[in-house]
mmCIF file of C-alpha atoms and ligand atoms in Angstrom:
data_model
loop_
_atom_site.group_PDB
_atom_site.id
_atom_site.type_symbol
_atom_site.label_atom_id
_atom_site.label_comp_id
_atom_site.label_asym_id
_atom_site.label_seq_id
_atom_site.Cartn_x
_atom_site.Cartn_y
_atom_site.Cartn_z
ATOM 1 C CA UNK O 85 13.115 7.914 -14.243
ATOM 2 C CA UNK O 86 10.066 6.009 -13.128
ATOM 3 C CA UNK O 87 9.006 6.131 -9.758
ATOM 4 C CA UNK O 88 7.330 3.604 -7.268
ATOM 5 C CA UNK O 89 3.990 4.286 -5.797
ATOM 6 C CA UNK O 90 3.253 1.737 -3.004
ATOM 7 C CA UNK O 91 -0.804 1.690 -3.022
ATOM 8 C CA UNK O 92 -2.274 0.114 0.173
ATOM 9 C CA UNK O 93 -5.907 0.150 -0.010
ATOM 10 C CA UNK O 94 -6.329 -1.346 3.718
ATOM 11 C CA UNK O 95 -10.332 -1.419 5.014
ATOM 12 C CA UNK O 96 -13.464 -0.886 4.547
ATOM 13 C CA UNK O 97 -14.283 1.653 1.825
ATOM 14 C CA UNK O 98 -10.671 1.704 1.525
ATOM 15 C CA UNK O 99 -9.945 -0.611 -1.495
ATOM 16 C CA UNK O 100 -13.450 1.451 -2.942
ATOM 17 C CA UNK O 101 -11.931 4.374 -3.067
ATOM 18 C CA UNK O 102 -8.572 3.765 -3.698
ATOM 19 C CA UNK O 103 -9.781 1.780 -7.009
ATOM 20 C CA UNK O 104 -10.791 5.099 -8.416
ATOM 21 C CA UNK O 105 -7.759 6.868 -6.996
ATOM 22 C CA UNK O 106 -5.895 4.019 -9.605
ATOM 23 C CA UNK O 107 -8.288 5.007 -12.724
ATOM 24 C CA UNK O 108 -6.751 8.297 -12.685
ATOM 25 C CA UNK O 109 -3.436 7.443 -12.270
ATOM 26 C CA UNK O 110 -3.418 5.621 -15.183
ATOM 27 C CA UNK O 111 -5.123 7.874 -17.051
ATOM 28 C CA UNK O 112 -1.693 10.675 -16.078
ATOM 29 C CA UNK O 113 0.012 7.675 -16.881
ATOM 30 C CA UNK O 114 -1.018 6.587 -20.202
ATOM 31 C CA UNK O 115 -2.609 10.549 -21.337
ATOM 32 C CA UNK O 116 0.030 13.018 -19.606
ATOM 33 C CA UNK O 117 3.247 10.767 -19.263
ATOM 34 C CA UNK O 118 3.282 10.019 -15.549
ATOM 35 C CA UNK O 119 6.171 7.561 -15.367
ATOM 36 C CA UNK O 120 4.948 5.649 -12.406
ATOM 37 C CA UNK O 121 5.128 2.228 -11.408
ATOM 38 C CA UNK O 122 2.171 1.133 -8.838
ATOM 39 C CA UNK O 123 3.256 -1.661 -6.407
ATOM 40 C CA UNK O 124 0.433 -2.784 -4.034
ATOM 41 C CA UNK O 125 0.620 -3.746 0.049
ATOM 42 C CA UNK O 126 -1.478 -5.118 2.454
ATOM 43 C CA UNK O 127 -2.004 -2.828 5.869
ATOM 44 C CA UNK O 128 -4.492 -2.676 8.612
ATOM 45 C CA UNK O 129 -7.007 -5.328 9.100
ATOM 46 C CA UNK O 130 -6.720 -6.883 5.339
ATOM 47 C CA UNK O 131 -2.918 -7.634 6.940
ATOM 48 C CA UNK O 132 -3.547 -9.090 9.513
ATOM 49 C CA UNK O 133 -6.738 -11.032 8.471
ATOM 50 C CA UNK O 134 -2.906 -12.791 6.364
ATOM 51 C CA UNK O 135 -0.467 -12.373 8.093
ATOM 52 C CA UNK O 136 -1.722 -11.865 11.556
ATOM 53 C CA UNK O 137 -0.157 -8.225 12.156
ATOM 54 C CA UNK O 138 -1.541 -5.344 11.066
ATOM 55 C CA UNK O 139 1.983 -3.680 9.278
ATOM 56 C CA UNK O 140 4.015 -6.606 7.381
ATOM 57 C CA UNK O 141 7.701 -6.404 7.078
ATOM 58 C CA UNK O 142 6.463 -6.552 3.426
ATOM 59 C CA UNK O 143 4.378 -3.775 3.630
ATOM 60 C CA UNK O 144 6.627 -1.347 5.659
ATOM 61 C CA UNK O 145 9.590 -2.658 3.109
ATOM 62 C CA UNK O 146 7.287 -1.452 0.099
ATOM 63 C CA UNK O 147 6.808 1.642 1.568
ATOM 64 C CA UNK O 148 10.404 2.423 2.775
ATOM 65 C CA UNK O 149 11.506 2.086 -1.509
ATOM 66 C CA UNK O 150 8.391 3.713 -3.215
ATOM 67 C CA UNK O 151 8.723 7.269 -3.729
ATOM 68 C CA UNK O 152 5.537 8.053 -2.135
ATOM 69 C CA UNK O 153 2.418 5.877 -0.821
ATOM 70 C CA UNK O 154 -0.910 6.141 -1.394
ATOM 71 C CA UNK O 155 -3.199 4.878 0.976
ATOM 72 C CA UNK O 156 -7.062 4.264 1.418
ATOM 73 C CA UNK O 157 -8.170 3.691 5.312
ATOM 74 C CA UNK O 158 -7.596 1.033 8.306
ATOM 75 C CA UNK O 159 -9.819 -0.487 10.695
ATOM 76 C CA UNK O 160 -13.397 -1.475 11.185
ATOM 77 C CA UNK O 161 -15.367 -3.588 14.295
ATOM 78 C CA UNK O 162 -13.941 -6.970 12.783
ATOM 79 C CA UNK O 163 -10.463 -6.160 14.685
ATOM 80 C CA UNK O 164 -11.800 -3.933 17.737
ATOM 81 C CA UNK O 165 -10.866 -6.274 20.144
ATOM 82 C CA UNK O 166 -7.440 -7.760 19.220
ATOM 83 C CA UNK O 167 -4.565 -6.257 21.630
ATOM 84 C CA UNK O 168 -3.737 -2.559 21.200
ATOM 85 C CA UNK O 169 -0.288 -3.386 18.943
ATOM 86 C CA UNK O 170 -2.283 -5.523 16.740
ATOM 87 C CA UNK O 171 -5.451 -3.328 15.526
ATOM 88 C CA UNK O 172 -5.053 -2.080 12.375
ATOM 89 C CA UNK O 173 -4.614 1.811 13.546
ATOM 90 C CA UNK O 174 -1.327 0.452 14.636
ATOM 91 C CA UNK O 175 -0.725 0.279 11.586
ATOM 92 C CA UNK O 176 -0.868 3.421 10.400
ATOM 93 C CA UNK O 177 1.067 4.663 13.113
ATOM 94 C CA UNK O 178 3.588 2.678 12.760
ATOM 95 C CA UNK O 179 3.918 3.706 8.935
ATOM 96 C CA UNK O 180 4.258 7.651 10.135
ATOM 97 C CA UNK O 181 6.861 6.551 12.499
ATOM 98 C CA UNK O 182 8.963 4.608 10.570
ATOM 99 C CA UNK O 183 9.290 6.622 7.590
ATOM 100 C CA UNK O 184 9.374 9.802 9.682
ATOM 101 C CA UNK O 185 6.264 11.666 8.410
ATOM 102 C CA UNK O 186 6.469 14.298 11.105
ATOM 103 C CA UNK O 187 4.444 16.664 8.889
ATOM 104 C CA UNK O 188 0.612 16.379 7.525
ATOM 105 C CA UNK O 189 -0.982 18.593 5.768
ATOM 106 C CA UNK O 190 -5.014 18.723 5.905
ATOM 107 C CA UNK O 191 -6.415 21.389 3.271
ATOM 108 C CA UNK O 192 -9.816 22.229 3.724
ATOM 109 C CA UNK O 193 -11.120 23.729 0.679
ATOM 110 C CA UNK O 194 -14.564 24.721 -0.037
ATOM 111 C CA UNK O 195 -15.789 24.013 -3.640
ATOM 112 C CA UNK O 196 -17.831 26.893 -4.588
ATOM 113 C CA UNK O 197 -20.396 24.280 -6.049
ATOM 114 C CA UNK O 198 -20.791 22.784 -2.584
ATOM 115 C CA UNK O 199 -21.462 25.794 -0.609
ATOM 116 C CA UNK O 200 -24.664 24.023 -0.186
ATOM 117 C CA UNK O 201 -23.390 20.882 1.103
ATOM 118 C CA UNK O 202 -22.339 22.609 4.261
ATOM 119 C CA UNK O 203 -23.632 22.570 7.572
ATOM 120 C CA UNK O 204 -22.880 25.715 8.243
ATOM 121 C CA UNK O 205 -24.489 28.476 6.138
ATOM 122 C CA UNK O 206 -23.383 29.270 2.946
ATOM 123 C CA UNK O 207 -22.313 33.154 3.873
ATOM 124 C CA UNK O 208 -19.869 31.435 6.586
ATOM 125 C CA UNK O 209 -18.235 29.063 4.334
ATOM 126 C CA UNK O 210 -17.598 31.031 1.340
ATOM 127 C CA UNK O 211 -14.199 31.222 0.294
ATOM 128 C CA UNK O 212 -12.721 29.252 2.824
ATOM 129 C CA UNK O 213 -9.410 27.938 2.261
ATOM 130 C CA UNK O 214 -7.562 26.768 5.267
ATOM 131 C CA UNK O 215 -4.868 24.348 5.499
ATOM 132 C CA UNK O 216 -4.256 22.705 8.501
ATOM 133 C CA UNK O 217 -0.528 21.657 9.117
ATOM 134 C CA UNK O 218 -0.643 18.915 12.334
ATOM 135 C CA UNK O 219 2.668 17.512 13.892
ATOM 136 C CA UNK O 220 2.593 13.672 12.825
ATOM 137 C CA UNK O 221 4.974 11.543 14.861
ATOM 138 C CA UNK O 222 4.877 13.160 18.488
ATOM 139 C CA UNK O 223 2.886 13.867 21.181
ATOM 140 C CA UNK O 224 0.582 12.152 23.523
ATOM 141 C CA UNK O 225 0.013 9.475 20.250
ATOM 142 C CA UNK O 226 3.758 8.230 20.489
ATOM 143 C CA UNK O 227 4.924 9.463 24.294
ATOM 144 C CA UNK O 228 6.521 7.227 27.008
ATOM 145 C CA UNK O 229 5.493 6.001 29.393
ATOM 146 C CA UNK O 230 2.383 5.287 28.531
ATOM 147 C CA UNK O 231 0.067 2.300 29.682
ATOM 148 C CA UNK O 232 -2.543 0.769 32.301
ATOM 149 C CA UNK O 233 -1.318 -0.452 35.225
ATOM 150 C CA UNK O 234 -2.546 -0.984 38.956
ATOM 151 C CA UNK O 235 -2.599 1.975 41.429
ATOM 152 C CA UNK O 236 -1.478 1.744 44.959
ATOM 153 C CA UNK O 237 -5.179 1.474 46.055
ATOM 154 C CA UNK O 238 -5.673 -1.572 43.853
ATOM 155 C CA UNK O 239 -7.184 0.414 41.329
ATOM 156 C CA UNK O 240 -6.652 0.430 37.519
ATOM 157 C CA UNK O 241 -5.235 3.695 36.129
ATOM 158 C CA UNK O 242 -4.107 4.578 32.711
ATOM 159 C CA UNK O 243 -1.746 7.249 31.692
ATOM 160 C CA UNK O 244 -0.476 8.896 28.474
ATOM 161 C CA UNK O 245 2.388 11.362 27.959
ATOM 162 C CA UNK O 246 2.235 14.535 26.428
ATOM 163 C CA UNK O 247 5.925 15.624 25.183
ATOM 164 C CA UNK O 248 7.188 17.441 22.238
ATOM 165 C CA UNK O 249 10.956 18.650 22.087
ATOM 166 C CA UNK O 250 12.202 21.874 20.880
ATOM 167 C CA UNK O 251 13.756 20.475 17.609
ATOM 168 C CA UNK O 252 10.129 18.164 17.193
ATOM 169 C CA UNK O 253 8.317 21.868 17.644
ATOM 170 C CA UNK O 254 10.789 23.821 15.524
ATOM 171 C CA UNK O 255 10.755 21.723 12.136
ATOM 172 C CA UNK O 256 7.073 21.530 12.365
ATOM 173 C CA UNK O 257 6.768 25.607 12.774
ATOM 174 C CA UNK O 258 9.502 25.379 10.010
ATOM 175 C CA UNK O 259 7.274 23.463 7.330
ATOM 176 C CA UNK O 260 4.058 25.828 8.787
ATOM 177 C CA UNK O 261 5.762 28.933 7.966
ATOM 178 C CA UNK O 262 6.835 28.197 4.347
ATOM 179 C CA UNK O 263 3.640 26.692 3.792
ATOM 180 C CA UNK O 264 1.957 29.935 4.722
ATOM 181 C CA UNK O 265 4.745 32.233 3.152
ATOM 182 C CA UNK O 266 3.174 30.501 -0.100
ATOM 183 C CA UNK O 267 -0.853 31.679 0.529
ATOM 184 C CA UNK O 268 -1.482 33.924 2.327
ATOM 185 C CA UNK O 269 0.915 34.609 5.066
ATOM 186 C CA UNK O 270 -1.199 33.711 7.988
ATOM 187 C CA UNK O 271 -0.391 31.664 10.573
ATOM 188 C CA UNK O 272 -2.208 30.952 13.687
ATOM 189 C CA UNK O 273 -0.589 28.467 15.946
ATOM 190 C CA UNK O 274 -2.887 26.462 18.291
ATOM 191 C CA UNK O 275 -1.766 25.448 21.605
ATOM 192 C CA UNK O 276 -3.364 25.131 25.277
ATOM 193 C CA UNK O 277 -0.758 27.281 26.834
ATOM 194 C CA UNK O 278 -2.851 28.245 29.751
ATOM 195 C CA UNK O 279 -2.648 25.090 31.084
ATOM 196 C CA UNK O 280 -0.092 22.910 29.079
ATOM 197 C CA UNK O 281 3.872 23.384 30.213
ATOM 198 C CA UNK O 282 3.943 21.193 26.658
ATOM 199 C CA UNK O 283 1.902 24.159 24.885
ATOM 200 C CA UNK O 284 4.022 26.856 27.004
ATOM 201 C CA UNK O 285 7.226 25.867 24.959
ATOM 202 C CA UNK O 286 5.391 25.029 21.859
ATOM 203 C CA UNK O 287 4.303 28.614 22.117
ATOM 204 C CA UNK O 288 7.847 30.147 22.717
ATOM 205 C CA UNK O 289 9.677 28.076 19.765
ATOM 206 C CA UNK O 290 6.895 28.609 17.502
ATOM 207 C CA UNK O 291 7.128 32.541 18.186
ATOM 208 C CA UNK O 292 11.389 32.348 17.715
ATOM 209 C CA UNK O 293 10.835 30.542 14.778
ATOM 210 C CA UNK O 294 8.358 33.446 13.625
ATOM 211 C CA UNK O 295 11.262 35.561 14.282
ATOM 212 C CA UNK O 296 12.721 34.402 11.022
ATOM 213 C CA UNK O 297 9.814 35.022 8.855
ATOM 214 C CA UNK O 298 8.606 38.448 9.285
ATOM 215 C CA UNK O 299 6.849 38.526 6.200
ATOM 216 C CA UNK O 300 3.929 35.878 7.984
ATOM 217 C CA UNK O 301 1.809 37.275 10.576
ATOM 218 C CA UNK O 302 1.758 35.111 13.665
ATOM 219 C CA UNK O 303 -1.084 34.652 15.921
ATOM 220 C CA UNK O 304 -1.699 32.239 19.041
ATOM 221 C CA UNK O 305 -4.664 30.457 19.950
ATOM 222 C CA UNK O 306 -5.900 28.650 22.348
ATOM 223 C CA UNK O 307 -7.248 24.795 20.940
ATOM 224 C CA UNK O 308 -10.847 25.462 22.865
ATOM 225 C CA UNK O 309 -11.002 28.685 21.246
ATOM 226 C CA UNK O 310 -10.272 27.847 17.948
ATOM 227 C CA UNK O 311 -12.744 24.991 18.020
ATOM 228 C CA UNK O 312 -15.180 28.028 18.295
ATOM 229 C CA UNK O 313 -14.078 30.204 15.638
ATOM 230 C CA UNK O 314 -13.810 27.443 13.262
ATOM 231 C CA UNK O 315 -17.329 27.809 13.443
ATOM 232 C CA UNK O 316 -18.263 31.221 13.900
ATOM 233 C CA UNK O 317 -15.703 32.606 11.796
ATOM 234 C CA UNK O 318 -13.756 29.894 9.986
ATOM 235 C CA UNK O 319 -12.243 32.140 6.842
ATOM 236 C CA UNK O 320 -10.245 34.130 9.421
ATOM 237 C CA UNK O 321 -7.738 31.631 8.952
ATOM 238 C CA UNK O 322 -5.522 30.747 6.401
ATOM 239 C CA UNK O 323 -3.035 28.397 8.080
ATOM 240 C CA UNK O 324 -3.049 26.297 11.189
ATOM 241 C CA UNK O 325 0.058 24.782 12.709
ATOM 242 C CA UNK O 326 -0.680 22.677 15.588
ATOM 243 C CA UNK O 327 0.130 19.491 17.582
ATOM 244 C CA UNK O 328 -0.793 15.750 16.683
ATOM 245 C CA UNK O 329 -3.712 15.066 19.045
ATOM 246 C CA UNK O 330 -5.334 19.104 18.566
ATOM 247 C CA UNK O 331 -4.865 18.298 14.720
ATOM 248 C CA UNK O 332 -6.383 15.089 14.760
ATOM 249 C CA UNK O 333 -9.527 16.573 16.577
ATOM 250 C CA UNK O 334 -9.727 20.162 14.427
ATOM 251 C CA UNK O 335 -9.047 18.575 10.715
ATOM 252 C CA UNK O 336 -12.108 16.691 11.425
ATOM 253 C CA UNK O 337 -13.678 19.754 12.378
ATOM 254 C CA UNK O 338 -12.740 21.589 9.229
ATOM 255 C CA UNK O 339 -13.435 19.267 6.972
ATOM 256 C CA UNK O 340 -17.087 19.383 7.985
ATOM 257 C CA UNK O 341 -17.132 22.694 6.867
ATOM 258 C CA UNK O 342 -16.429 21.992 3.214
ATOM 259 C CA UNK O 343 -19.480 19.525 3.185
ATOM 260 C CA UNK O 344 -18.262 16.447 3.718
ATOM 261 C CA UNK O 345 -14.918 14.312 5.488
ATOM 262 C CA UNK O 346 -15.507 12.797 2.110
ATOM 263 C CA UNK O 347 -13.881 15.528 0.321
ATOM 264 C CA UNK O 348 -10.403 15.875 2.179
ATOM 265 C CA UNK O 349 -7.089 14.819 1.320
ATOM 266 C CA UNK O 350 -4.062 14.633 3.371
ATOM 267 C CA UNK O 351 -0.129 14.824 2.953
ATOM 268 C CA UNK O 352 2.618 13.239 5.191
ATOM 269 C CA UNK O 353 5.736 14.244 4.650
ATOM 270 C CA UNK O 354 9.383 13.791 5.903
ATOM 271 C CA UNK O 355 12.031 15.742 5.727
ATOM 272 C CA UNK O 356 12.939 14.921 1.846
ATOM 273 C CA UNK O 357 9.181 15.600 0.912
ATOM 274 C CA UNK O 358 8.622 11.938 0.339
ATOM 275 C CA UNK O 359 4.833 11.412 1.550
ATOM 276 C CA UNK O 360 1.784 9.237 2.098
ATOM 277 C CA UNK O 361 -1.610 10.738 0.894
ATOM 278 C CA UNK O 362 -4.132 9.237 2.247
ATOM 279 C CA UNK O 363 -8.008 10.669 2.306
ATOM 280 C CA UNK O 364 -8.935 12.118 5.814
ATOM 281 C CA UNK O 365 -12.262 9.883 6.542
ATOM 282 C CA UNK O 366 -11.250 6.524 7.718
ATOM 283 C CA UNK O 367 -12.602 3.542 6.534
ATOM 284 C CA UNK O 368 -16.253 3.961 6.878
ATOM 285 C CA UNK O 369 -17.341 0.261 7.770
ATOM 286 C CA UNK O 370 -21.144 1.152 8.004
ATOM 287 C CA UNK O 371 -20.865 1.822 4.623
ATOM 288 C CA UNK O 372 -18.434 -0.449 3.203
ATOM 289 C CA UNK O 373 -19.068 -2.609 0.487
ATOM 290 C CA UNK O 374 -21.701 -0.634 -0.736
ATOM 291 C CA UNK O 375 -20.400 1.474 -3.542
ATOM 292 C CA UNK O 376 -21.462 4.813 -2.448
ATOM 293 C CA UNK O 377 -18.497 5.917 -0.678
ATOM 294 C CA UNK O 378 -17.254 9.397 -1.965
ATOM 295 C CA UNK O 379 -13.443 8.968 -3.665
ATOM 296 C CA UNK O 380 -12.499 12.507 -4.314
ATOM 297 C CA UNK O 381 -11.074 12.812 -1.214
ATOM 298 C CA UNK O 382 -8.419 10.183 -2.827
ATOM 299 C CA UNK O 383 -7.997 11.098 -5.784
ATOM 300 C CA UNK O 384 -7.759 14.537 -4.805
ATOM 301 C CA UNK O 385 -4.989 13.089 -2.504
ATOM 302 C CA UNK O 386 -3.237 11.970 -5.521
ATOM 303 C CA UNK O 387 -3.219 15.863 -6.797
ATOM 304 C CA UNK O 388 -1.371 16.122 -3.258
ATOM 305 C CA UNK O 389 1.193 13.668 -4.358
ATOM 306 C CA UNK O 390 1.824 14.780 -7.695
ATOM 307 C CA UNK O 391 2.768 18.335 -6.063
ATOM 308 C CA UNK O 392 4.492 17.218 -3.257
ATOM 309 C CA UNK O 393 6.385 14.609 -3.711
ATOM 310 C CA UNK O 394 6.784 14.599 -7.712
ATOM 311 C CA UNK O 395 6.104 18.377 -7.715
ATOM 312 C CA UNK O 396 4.334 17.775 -11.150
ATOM 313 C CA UNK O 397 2.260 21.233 -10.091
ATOM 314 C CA UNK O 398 0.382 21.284 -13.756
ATOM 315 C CA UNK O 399 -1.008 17.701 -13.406
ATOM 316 C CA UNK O 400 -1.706 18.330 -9.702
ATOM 317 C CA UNK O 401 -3.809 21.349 -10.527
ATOM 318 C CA UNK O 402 -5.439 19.637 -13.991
ATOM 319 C CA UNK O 403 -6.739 17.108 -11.989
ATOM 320 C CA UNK O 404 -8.064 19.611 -8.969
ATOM 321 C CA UNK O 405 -9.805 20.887 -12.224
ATOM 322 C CA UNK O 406 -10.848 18.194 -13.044
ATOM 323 C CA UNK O 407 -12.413 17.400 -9.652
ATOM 324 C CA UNK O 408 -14.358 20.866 -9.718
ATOM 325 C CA UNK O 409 -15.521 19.976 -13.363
ATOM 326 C CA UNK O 410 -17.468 16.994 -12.360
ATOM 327 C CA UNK O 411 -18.707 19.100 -9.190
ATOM 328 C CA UNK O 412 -20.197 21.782 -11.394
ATOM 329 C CA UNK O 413 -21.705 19.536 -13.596
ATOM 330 C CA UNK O 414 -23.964 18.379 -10.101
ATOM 331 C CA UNK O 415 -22.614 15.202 -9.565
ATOM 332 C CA UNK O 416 -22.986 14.240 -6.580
ATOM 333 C CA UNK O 417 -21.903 11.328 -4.153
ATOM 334 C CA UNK O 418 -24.664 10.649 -1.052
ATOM 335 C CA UNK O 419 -21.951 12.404 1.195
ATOM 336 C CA UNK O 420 -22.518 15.059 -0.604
ATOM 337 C CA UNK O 421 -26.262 15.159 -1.568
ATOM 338 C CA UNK O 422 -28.091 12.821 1.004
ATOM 339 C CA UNK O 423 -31.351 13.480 -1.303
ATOM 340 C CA UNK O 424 -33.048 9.573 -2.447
ATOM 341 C CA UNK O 425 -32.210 8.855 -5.753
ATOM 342 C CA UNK O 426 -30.053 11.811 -6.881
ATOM 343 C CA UNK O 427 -26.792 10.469 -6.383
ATOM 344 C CA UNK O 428 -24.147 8.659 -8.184
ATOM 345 C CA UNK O 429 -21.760 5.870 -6.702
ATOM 346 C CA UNK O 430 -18.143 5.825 -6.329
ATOM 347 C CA UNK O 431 -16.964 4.037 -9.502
ATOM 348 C CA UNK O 432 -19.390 6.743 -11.008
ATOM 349 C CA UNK O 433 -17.597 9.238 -9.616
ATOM 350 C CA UNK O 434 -14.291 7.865 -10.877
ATOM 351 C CA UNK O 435 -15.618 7.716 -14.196
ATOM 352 C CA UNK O 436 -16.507 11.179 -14.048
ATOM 353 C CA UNK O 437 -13.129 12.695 -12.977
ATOM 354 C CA UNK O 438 -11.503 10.379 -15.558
ATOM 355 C CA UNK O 439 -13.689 11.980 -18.353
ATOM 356 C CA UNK O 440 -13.089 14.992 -17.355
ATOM 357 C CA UNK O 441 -9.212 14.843 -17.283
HETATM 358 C C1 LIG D 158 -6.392 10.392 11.341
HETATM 359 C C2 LIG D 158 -6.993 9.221 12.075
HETATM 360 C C3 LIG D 158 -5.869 8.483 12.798
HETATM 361 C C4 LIG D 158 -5.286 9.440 13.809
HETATM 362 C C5 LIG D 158 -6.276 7.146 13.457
HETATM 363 C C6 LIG D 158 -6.937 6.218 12.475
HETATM 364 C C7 LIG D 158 -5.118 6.491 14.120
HETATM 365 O O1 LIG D 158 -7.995 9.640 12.932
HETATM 366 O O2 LIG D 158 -5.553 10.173 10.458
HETATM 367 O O3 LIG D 158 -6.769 11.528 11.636
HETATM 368 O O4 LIG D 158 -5.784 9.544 14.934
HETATM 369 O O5 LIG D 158 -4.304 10.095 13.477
HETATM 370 MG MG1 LIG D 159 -8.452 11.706 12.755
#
C-alpha cells in the first residue's frame, strides 16, 4: 500500500532543510522499499505571498489525506505585521487544530559526539535522554475569550484564557504514560499548581491517571522549578508531560542542552498516530538563504515518522544511525561548530547522511 506524505517546506530555512529531509526519503524509497508517495503544499508565508492566507484549503486538504506531513518552518519579518489570523504561525496552528494533533513529542537526545557542542558542561549533559511530551491543541494558545479590547477607563487591555478539560488533561497523561512505560518509567509532570486552578486539576487527573500505571513513577513539578533543574540537573529526567504554553517554553530549553535547536525533531500526533514532524527551530530568517542551516533536525524528524506513524522501527533507527555516523566522522554544521572555516553546509550535510544510509 503506498502512502501519502504531504511535504510543506513553508519559510525561511524551511524549504533548505526540508530539501535534504527529501534526499533521504528517496534514498528509503528507492534502497529500503519505502512505498511512499510525496505530495507537496504551500503553508505559512510562501501561502500567503499566493494565495493571500497563510493555510490554503489546498494545503489543509493535502494534509487531511496524506498519512503523515512533514513540515520545515513558518514565518519570518516579511509577514510580521499582517493581522494576527493571517501571519504564517496561524498557520501552523491551524494545521494542529484541524487534524487534532493534541500530542507532540520533543526528544532531546544528546549525541555522545556533541557533548562538546553544549553549553552546559560536558559532565552535565552526558547521557541525557529526555523526551518532552507537550499538550498540542489546548491551553492559553487556543482558549476563549481571548482578545484586545477597551477597558472601562478607556484603556486598552488584552486577555488570554488558560483552560484545559479533564478529558484534554487525561489523553495527554494517557500518551505520557505509555511513552514512559517504554524508557524508562519516569514521569515528571510539570504544572504551576501553586498558583494555577488550571494546574490544580491538571495535577489531580494526571495523578488518577498514574493510578493506572503503577509500574511508572510519578513526580510533580513546578514549571519555574523545572526550568532550574533542566539546568542543574537535566538527566534526572526521563519524561516530561506538560501543557502547551510550559512545553513550548521548556523544549526550547532542552534542546539547548543537546548543542543546538538545530538538532531536534518533533512528533504531532492524533489519536490514530497519524502525525506531522516537523524540526523544533523555526524558520531561522537571519540565516535563510544561506545554505548553512543544520537539517538533521529534519531528517531526524523523518526517523520520527517512519516510527510513528508507519512504525517502520528498523528504518527509523538505520537512519538515527545514520545521523550519528556522519556526527562521529566530525561533520559539523556552524550550529554545531561555530569555528571559521570548519564547517560544512546543509546540502553537505544531506549528502553525508545519504552516504551513510
Ligand atoms: C513551536 C513554535 C510554535 C509554537 C510557533 C511557531 C507558533 O514555537 O512549535 O514550538 O509556539 O508552538
Ligand atoms: Mg516553540
Amino acid at each position: 500500500m503506498t502512502r501519502k506524505i504531504a511535504i510543506l517546506p513553508g519559510d525561511g530555512i524551511g524549504p533548505e532543510v526540508v530539501t535534504e529531509a527529501v534526499k533521504v526519503l528517496k534514498v528509503l524509497q528507492e534502497r529500503y522499499g519505502l512505498d511512499v508517495e510525496l505530495e507537496y503544499g504551500l503553508i505559512g508565508g510562501a501561502a500567503y505571498d499566493v494565495h493571500g492566507y497563510p493555510l490554503p484549503d489546498t494545503s489543509l486538504d493535502l494534509a487531511k489525506v496524506a498519512d503523515a506531513v512533514l513540515l520545515g518552518a513558518v514565518g519570518g519579518p516579511k509577514w510580521e505585521q499582517l493581522d494576527r489570523v493571517l501571519r504564517p504561525e496561524k498557520a501552523l496552528l491551524g494545521l494542529r487544530s484541524e487534524l487534532k494533533l493534541f500530542a507532540n513529542l520533543r526528544p532531546a537526545i544528546l549525541y555522545p559526539d556533541l557533548a562538546d557542542a553544549s553549553t552546559l558542561r560536558a559532565d552535565v549533559v552526558s547521557e541525557l535522554d529526555i523526551m518532552i511530551v507537550r499538550e498540542l491543541t489546548g491551553d492559553l494558545y487556543f482558549g476563549e475569550p481571548r482578545g484586545i479590547r477597551q477597558n472601562s477607563a478607556g484603556e486598552r487591555e488584552a486577555y488570554n484564557t488558560m483552560i484545559y478539560s479533564e478529558s484534554e488533561i487525561e489523553r495527554i497523561a494517557r500518551v505520557a504514560f505509555e511513552t514512559a512505560r517504554k524508557r524508562k518509567q519516569r514521569l515528571c509532570s510539570v504544572d504551576k499548581a501553586n498558583v494555577l486552578e488550571v494546574s490544580q486539576l491538571w495535577r489531580e487527573v494526571v495523578t488518577r491517571v498514574g493510578n493506572e500505571y503503577p509500574d511508572v513513577a510519578l513526580t510533580h513539578m513546578y514549571v519555574d522549578n523545572a526550568a532550574m533543574q533542566l539546568v542543574r540537573a537535566p538527566t534526572q529526567f526521563d519524561v516530561i508531560v506538560t501543557g502547551n504554553l510550559f512545553g513550548d517554553i521548556l523544549s526550547d530549553q532542552a534542546s539547548m542542552l543537546t548543542g543546538s535547536i538545530g538538532m531536534l525533531p518533533s512528533a504531532s500526533l492524533d489519536e490514530d498516530r497519524k502525525g506531522l514532524y516537523e524540526p523544533i527551530h523555526g524558520s531561522a530568517p537571519d540565516i535563510a538563504g544561506q545554505g548553512i542551516a543544520n537539517p538533521l533536525a529534519t531528517i531526524l524528524s523523518v526517523a520520527m515518522l517512519l516510527r510513528y506513524t508507519f512504525g517502520a522501527l528498523e528504518l527509523a533507527s538505520r537512519l538515527e544511525g545514520a545521523v550519528a555516523t556522519v556526527l562521529g566522522s566530525g561533520l559539523r554544521t556552524l550550529d554545531l561548530h561555530p569555528a571559521p572555516g570548519r564547517h560544512v553546509g546543509t546540502a553537505d550535510m544531506g549528502n553525508a547522511v545519504v552516504a551513510a544510509l
